Coordinates of C-alpha atoms in Angstrom, one line a residue:
X1 CA 54.6 181.7 6.3
X2 CA 57.3 179.2 5.9
X3 CA 59.3 177.0 8.3
X4 CA 62.6 176.0 6.7
X5 CA 62.8 172.4 5.5
X6 CA 59.1 171.9 6.3
X7 CA 57.3 170.4 3.3
X8 CA 55.3 173.0 1.4
X9 CA 52.8 172.4 -1.4
X10 CA 52.1 175.8 -3.0
X11 CA 49.1 176.0 -5.4
X12 CA 48.7 179.0 -7.6
X13 CA 45.1 179.3 -8.9
X14 CA 45.1 181.2 -12.3
X15 CA 47.4 180.9 -15.3
X16 CA 47.3 184.5 -16.2
X17 CA 50.2 187.0 -15.9
X18 CA 49.9 187.3 -12.1
X19 CA 49.8 183.6 -11.5
X20 CA 52.6 182.7 -13.9
X21 CA 54.8 185.5 -12.8
X22 CA 54.2 184.5 -9.2
X23 CA 55.3 180.9 -10.1
X24 CA 58.4 182.3 -11.7
X25 CA 59.5 184.3 -8.6
X26 CA 58.7 181.3 -6.3
X27 CA 60.9 179.0 -8.3
X28 CA 63.6 181.6 -8.6
X29 CA 63.6 182.5 -5.0
X30 CA 66.9 181.8 -3.1
X31 CA 65.0 179.7 -0.5
X32 CA 63.2 177.6 -3.2
X33 CA 64.2 173.9 -2.8
X34 CA 62.4 171.4 -5.1
X35 CA 62.9 168.7 -2.4
X36 CA 60.9 170.8 0.0
X37 CA 58.6 173.0 -2.1
X38 CA 56.2 172.1 -4.8
X39 CA 54.7 174.9 -7.0
X40 CA 51.6 174.0 -9.0
X41 CA 49.7 176.4 -11.3
X42 CA 46.1 175.4 -12.1
X43 CA 44.4 177.1 -15.1
X44 CA 40.9 176.5 -16.2
X45 CA 41.3 176.9 -20.0
X46 CA 44.7 177.9 -21.3
X47 CA 47.6 180.1 -20.2
X48 CA 46.9 183.9 -20.7
X49 CA 43.4 183.1 -21.7
X50 CA 41.9 186.3 -20.3
X51 CA 43.2 189.9 -20.2
X52 CA 46.8 188.5 -19.8
X53 CA 46.7 187.5 -23.5
X54 CA 44.5 190.3 -24.8
X55 CA 45.8 193.5 -23.1
X56 CA 48.0 196.2 -24.6
X57 CA 51.1 195.5 -22.6
X58 CA 51.9 199.0 -21.4
X59 CA 54.6 199.0 -18.6
X60 CA 54.8 202.2 -16.6
X61 CA 56.8 203.4 -13.6
X62 CA 54.0 206.1 -13.2
X63 CA 51.2 203.5 -13.0
X64 CA 48.9 202.9 -10.0
X65 CA 49.5 202.0 -7.2
X66 CA 52.8 203.7 -6.9
X67 CA 54.3 201.3 -4.5
X68 CA 53.9 198.5 -7.0
X69 CA 54.5 200.5 -10.2
X70 CA 58.1 201.8 -9.8
X71 CA 59.4 198.5 -8.5
X72 CA 57.6 196.5 -11.1
X73 CA 58.9 198.7 -13.9
X74 CA 62.5 197.9 -12.7
X75 CA 61.7 194.2 -12.5
X76 CA 60.3 194.2 -16.0
X77 CA 63.6 195.7 -17.2
X78 CA 65.6 193.1 -15.2
X79 CA 63.6 190.2 -16.5
X80 CA 64.1 191.4 -20.1
X81 CA 67.8 191.6 -19.6
X82 CA 68.0 188.2 -17.9
X83 CA 65.9 186.3 -20.4
X84 CA 66.2 188.1 -23.7
X85 CA 62.8 189.8 -23.4
X86 CA 63.3 192.0 -26.4
X87 CA 63.2 188.8 -28.6
X88 CA 60.9 186.6 -26.5
X89 CA 58.2 189.0 -25.5
X90 CA 58.8 192.2 -27.4
X91 CA 60.1 194.3 -24.5
X92 CA 61.1 197.8 -25.5
X93 CA 61.0 201.3 -24.2
X94 CA 58.3 203.6 -25.6
X95 CA 57.0 207.2 -25.5
X96 CA 53.4 208.1 -24.4
X97 CA 51.4 211.0 -25.7
X98 CA 47.9 212.4 -25.3
X99 CA 46.4 213.3 -28.6
X100 CA 43.2 214.9 -29.8
X101 CA 42.2 214.6 -33.4
X102 CA 39.2 215.9 -35.4
X103 CA 38.1 214.1 -38.6
X104 CA 35.9 215.6 -41.2
X105 CA 32.9 213.4 -42.1
X106 CA 33.7 214.2 -45.8
X107 CA 37.2 212.6 -45.5
X108 CA 37.4 209.5 -47.6
X109 CA 33.6 209.2 -47.4
X110 CA 34.0 207.5 -44.0
X111 CA 31.6 208.0 -41.2
X112 CA 32.4 207.5 -37.5
X113 CA 29.6 206.3 -35.2
X114 CA 29.8 206.0 -31.5
X115 CA 29.0 202.6 -30.1
X116 CA 25.4 202.0 -29.0
X117 CA 26.9 200.5 -25.8
X118 CA 27.5 202.8 -22.9
X119 CA 31.2 203.0 -22.1
X120 CA 32.9 203.1 -18.7
X121 CA 35.6 205.7 -18.3
X122 CA 38.3 203.2 -17.3
X123 CA 41.0 204.7 -19.4
X124 CA 40.4 208.3 -18.4
X125 CA 43.2 208.3 -15.8
X126 CA 45.4 209.9 -18.5
X127 CA 43.0 212.8 -19.3
X128 CA 44.4 216.2 -18.6
X129 CA 44.4 219.7 -20.0
X130 CA 46.2 219.6 -23.3
X131 CA 48.8 222.1 -24.3
X132 CA 47.4 223.3 -27.6
X133 CA 49.7 222.2 -30.4
X134 CA 49.2 221.2 -34.0
X135 CA 52.7 219.7 -34.3
X136 CA 53.3 216.0 -33.8
X137 CA 56.8 214.7 -33.0
X138 CA 58.8 214.3 -36.1
X139 CA 59.0 210.5 -35.8
X140 CA 55.3 210.1 -35.2
X141 CA 54.9 209.9 -38.9
X142 CA 52.2 207.2 -39.0
X143 CA 49.5 209.6 -37.8
X144 CA 47.7 212.0 -40.1
X145 CA 49.2 215.4 -39.1
X146 CA 46.2 217.3 -40.5
X147 CA 43.9 215.5 -38.2
X148 CA 45.9 216.3 -35.1
X149 CA 44.5 219.2 -33.1
X150 CA 46.5 218.9 -29.9
X151 CA 49.3 216.7 -28.7
X152 CA 51.3 216.4 -25.4
X153 CA 53.9 213.9 -24.5
X154 CA 53.5 212.9 -20.8
X155 CA 55.9 210.1 -20.4
X156 CA 59.2 209.1 -22.2
X157 CA 61.4 206.0 -22.4
X158 CA 62.9 206.6 -19.0
X159 CA 59.6 205.6 -17.3
X160 CA 57.6 203.7 -20.0
X161 CA 58.0 200.4 -21.8
X162 CA 55.8 197.7 -23.4
X163 CA 55.6 193.9 -23.6
X164 CA 53.5 191.5 -25.6
X165 CA 51.3 190.2 -22.7
X166 CA 50.7 186.7 -24.2
X167 CA 54.3 186.2 -25.0
X168 CA 55.4 187.5 -21.6
X169 CA 53.0 185.3 -19.7
X170 CA 53.9 182.2 -21.7
X171 CA 57.6 182.9 -21.1
X172 CA 57.1 183.3 -17.3
X173 CA 55.3 180.0 -17.3
X174 CA 58.0 178.2 -19.3
X175 CA 60.7 179.6 -17.1
X176 CA 58.8 178.5 -14.0
X177 CA 58.4 175.0 -15.4
X178 CA 62.0 174.8 -16.2
X179 CA 62.8 175.6 -12.6
X180 CA 60.4 173.0 -11.1
X181 CA 56.9 174.3 -11.3
X182 CA 54.0 172.2 -12.6
X183 CA 51.1 173.5 -14.7
X184 CA 47.7 171.7 -14.7
X185 CA 44.8 172.5 -16.9
X186 CA 41.7 172.2 -14.8
X187 CA 38.8 174.1 -13.3
X188 CA 39.1 174.7 -9.6
X189 CA 35.9 173.9 -7.7
X190 CA 36.9 174.8 -4.2
X191 CA 39.7 175.8 -1.8
X192 CA 39.3 173.5 1.2
X193 CA 40.2 174.3 4.8
X194 CA 40.0 172.8 8.3
X195 CA 40.5 173.9 11.9
X196 CA 43.8 175.6 12.3
X197 CA 44.4 174.2 15.8
X198 CA 44.1 170.6 14.6
X199 CA 40.9 169.8 16.7
X200 CA 39.3 168.6 13.5
X201 CA 41.1 167.6 10.3
X202 CA 37.9 167.3 8.3
X203 CA 38.2 169.5 5.2
X204 CA 35.4 171.6 3.7
X205 CA 35.2 174.3 1.1
X206 CA 36.0 177.7 2.5
X207 CA 32.6 178.9 1.3
X208 CA 31.1 176.6 4.0
X209 CA 32.3 178.9 6.8
X210 CA 31.3 182.4 7.8
X211 CA 34.4 182.9 10.0
X212 CA 37.7 181.8 8.5
X213 CA 40.0 183.3 11.2
X214 CA 40.3 179.9 13.0
X215 CA 40.8 177.9 9.8
X216 CA 43.7 176.9 7.6
X217 CA 44.1 175.9 3.9
X218 CA 44.6 172.1 3.4
X219 CA 43.8 171.4 -0.3
X220 CA 42.4 172.5 -3.6
X221 CA 39.7 170.5 -5.5
X222 CA 39.7 170.7 -9.3
X223 CA 38.4 168.9 -12.4
X224 CA 41.1 168.0 -14.9
X225 CA 40.3 169.5 -18.3
X226 CA 41.6 166.6 -20.3
X227 CA 40.1 163.5 -18.5
X228 CA 37.3 165.4 -16.7
X229 CA 38.1 163.7 -13.5
X230 CA 37.9 165.4 -10.1
X231 CA 41.1 165.6 -8.0
X232 CA 42.0 167.0 -4.7
X233 CA 45.6 168.4 -4.4
X234 CA 47.1 168.9 -0.9
X235 CA 48.1 172.5 -0.3
X236 CA 49.8 174.3 2.6
X237 CA 49.6 177.6 0.7
X238 CA 47.2 178.7 -2.0
X239 CA 47.8 181.9 -4.1
X240 CA 44.4 183.0 -5.5
X241 CA 45.3 184.9 -8.8
X242 CA 42.1 184.2 -10.6
X243 CA 41.5 187.8 -11.8
X244 CA 37.8 188.7 -12.4
X245 CA 36.8 185.1 -11.3
X246 CA 38.2 185.6 -7.8
X247 CA 34.8 185.9 -6.2
X248 CA 33.7 182.4 -7.4
X249 CA 36.2 180.9 -5.0
X250 CA 36.5 183.6 -2.3
X251 CA 33.1 185.4 -2.3
X252 CA 34.3 187.9 0.3
X253 CA 36.2 189.7 -2.5
X254 CA 33.6 191.4 -4.7
X255 CA 34.8 192.0 -8.2
X256 CA 33.4 194.5 -10.7
X257 CA 34.6 193.0 -14.0
X258 CA 34.7 195.3 -17.0
X259 CA 34.6 194.0 -20.6
X260 CA 37.2 195.6 -22.8
X261 CA 37.5 195.2 -26.6
X262 CA 40.6 195.5 -28.7
X263 CA 41.7 195.0 -32.2
X264 CA 45.1 194.6 -33.9
X265 CA 46.2 195.8 -37.3
X266 CA 49.2 194.5 -39.3
X267 CA 51.0 197.4 -41.1
X268 CA 53.1 197.4 -44.2
X269 CA 56.2 198.8 -42.4
X270 CA 57.6 199.3 -38.9
X271 CA 56.4 202.4 -37.1
X272 CA 57.9 204.4 -34.3
X273 CA 57.4 203.2 -30.7
X274 CA 54.5 205.4 -29.4
X275 CA 51.6 204.6 -27.1
X276 CA 48.9 207.2 -27.9
X277 CA 46.0 208.0 -25.6
X278 CA 43.6 209.6 -28.1
X279 CA 40.3 211.3 -28.4
X280 CA 39.1 211.2 -32.0
X281 CA 36.2 213.6 -32.7
X282 CA 33.9 213.4 -35.7
X283 CA 33.1 216.7 -37.2
X284 CA 34.0 219.4 -39.7
X285 CA 37.8 219.9 -39.5
X286 CA 37.1 223.7 -39.1
X287 CA 35.3 223.1 -35.8
X288 CA 37.2 223.7 -32.5
X289 CA 38.2 220.9 -30.2
X290 CA 35.3 220.1 -27.9
X291 CA 32.4 220.6 -30.3
X292 CA 32.3 217.0 -31.6
X293 CA 31.6 213.8 -29.6
X294 CA 34.9 211.9 -29.1
X295 CA 35.8 208.3 -29.3
X296 CA 38.5 207.4 -26.8
X297 CA 41.1 204.9 -28.0
X298 CA 44.5 203.7 -26.8
X299 CA 46.7 203.1 -29.8
X300 CA 50.0 201.2 -29.2
X301 CA 52.6 200.6 -31.9
X302 CA 54.2 197.2 -31.4
X303 CA 57.3 195.5 -32.9
X304 CA 56.8 193.4 -36.0
X305 CA 54.7 196.0 -37.8
X306 CA 51.7 195.6 -35.5
X307 CA 49.4 198.2 -33.9
X308 CA 47.1 197.4 -31.0
X309 CA 44.0 199.4 -30.3
X310 CA 41.6 199.3 -27.4
X311 CA 38.6 201.2 -26.1
X312 CA 37.0 201.9 -22.8
X313 CA 35.2 199.2 -20.8
X314 CA 31.5 198.3 -20.7
X315 CA 29.2 196.4 -18.4
X316 CA 26.8 195.1 -21.1
X317 CA 27.5 191.4 -20.7
X318 CA 28.1 189.6 -17.4
X319 CA 31.3 187.8 -16.7
X320 CA 31.1 184.2 -18.2
X321 CA 32.1 181.1 -16.2
X322 CA 35.8 180.3 -16.2
X323 CA 36.8 178.7 -19.5
X324 CA 33.7 180.0 -21.3
X325 CA 34.1 182.2 -24.4
X326 CA 33.8 186.0 -24.0
X327 CA 31.1 187.6 -26.2
X328 CA 32.7 190.0 -28.6
X329 CA 30.7 193.1 -29.9
X330 CA 31.2 193.5 -33.6
X331 CA 29.9 197.0 -33.3
X332 CA 32.6 198.0 -30.7
X333 CA 35.3 196.5 -32.9
X334 CA 34.0 198.2 -36.0
X335 CA 33.9 201.6 -34.2
X336 CA 37.5 201.3 -33.1
X337 CA 38.8 200.2 -36.5
X338 CA 36.8 202.9 -38.2
X339 CA 38.0 205.7 -35.9
X340 CA 41.6 204.6 -35.9
X341 CA 41.8 204.3 -39.7
X342 CA 40.3 207.7 -40.1
X343 CA 43.4 209.3 -38.6
X344 CA 46.2 207.2 -40.0
X345 CA 46.9 206.3 -43.6
X346 CA 49.3 203.6 -42.3
X347 CA 46.4 202.0 -40.5
X348 CA 44.0 202.4 -43.4
X349 CA 46.5 200.5 -45.6
X350 CA 47.0 197.8 -42.9
X351 CA 45.1 194.5 -42.4
X352 CA 42.9 193.8 -39.4
X353 CA 44.3 190.6 -37.8
X354 CA 42.4 190.3 -34.6
X355 CA 39.2 191.3 -32.8
X356 CA 38.9 190.3 -29.2
X357 CA 37.3 191.0 -25.8
X358 CA 38.3 190.2 -22.2
X359 CA 37.3 191.2 -18.6
X360 CA 39.5 193.3 -16.4
X361 CA 39.7 192.3 -12.8
X362 CA 38.4 195.5 -11.2
X363 CA 37.6 195.5 -7.5
X364 CA 34.4 196.7 -5.9
X365 CA 35.8 197.7 -2.5
X366 CA 34.7 201.2 -2.1
X367 CA 36.9 204.2 -2.7
X368 CA 40.2 202.3 -3.2
X369 CA 41.0 200.8 -6.5
X370 CA 44.3 199.3 -5.4
X371 CA 44.8 195.5 -5.9
X372 CA 44.8 193.0 -3.1
X373 CA 48.2 191.5 -2.5
X374 CA 49.0 189.6 0.7
X375 CA 47.6 187.2 3.3
X376 CA 44.0 186.8 4.3
X377 CA 42.4 185.9 7.6
X378 CA 42.4 182.2 6.4
X379 CA 45.8 180.8 7.2
X380 CA 47.6 179.8 4.0
X381 CA 45.4 181.8 1.6
X382 CA 47.2 184.6 -0.2
X383 CA 45.5 186.9 -2.6
X384 CA 47.1 188.5 -5.8
X385 CA 44.2 190.0 -7.7
X386 CA 42.2 193.1 -8.6
X387 CA 44.9 194.8 -10.7
X388 CA 42.4 196.3 -13.1
X389 CA 44.1 197.8 -16.2
X390 CA 47.6 197.6 -14.6
X391 CA 48.0 193.9 -14.3
X392 CA 50.6 193.6 -17.1
X393 CA 52.7 196.4 -15.7
X394 CA 52.5 195.4 -12.0
X395 CA 52.8 191.6 -12.3
X396 CA 56.5 191.3 -11.5
X397 CA 56.4 193.2 -8.3
X398 CA 53.3 191.3 -7.3
X399 CA 54.9 188.0 -8.0
X400 CA 58.1 189.0 -6.1
X401 CA 56.1 190.2 -3.1
X402 CA 54.1 187.0 -2.9
X403 CA 57.2 184.8 -3.2
X404 CA 58.8 186.7 -0.3
X405 CA 55.7 186.3 1.8
X406 CA 55.5 182.6 1.3
X407 CA 59.2 181.6 1.4
X408 CA 60.6 184.3 3.7
X409 CA 57.6 184.8 5.9
X410 CA 57.5 188.6 5.2
X411 CA 57.5 191.0 2.3
X412 CA 60.8 193.0 2.1
X413 CA 60.8 194.4 -1.4
X414 CA 58.2 197.1 -0.7
X415 CA 55.5 198.3 1.7
X416 CA 52.2 196.6 0.9
X417 CA 50.2 197.9 3.8
X418 CA 47.7 199.6 1.4
X419 CA 47.3 196.4 -0.6
X420 CA 46.5 194.1 2.4
X421 CA 43.4 191.9 1.6
X422 CA 42.4 192.1 5.2
X423 CA 41.3 195.7 4.7
X424 CA 38.1 194.2 3.2
X425 CA 35.4 193.9 5.9

């Protein structure tokens, strides 16, 4: 996509983890030349405002899709070593286990209630037949052993790590800025294009055309958040990394955004580095597993005495406009807190420090759930979106691939055939 020494204005739409990591890899690419290339990130509200600042931060070599996951896991490790990630964004290796717990209603007088909102089984990728065991690992001492009915470790530190997503995204943005990128706070109104053969240089929003195959990107129009003035920024290449809001600028891509809730609890002491995929069942402790309705939670121990907890997604509230607040269900947060505290004395003694919700960029493209990474039929428009619950994990490989596409003209780090946006018809 690049001719050497030809002036290129690269605009990245979206200041989440995909957009900021892409800006990092663009500005750290061997071919990047500030006298030839400009890299501008445009974000509607603030960096990491969506799932990039509210997700759990699991990094897994065994994530989906496999062509992104293994490579991205290695890139996460390299970034942490290159830029002190352990200190700057809490990078560390972790263990993952699947756990089933049963809690007696009589315990502590607590009562667990399922949310009134129907849940989407987004996190159920980890579900499998458990090997029956009542013994937790010796260092998993912050979970009530008597509540545990079954536990199986399915990933260890050789293939699993974690980051703090907000800190990671902010660090990528800062490193990109230090290497020449510019970050603008503003709401993008349109990606503009004109005839690719030069017969007409009149630019119009891409949404004005049914057929984009004979068009090329020429600019991006946005409204500055501070002064509320409209500007049009010249662009030879646009990277659309707008997550669940992708469809507002490129309607051909149909998103299926899922709202996901999470809470965080500050503990009185550090706890061991485990990410637990749990089913917590309410019922008499003498009942067998399977007789009580479960509440599915992901429970991640973090550095600095913090535990992050999230539940499955829901479709109750439509996606708000970019920059608008996400509605938080107090019931959903209460259910998570109640369930988690019922199986851990450490959590019961902790302090709830955050309740939040965000939307995951899930695609609606038929059977495939793979993200879209690569060129489109519109010359100069590159997609990097639709990563669902694996955006944190797969951001580095995505950013690397996009940087190669733009500055080398081809992607060399991996085979992205299955991720080609042009598969959407």
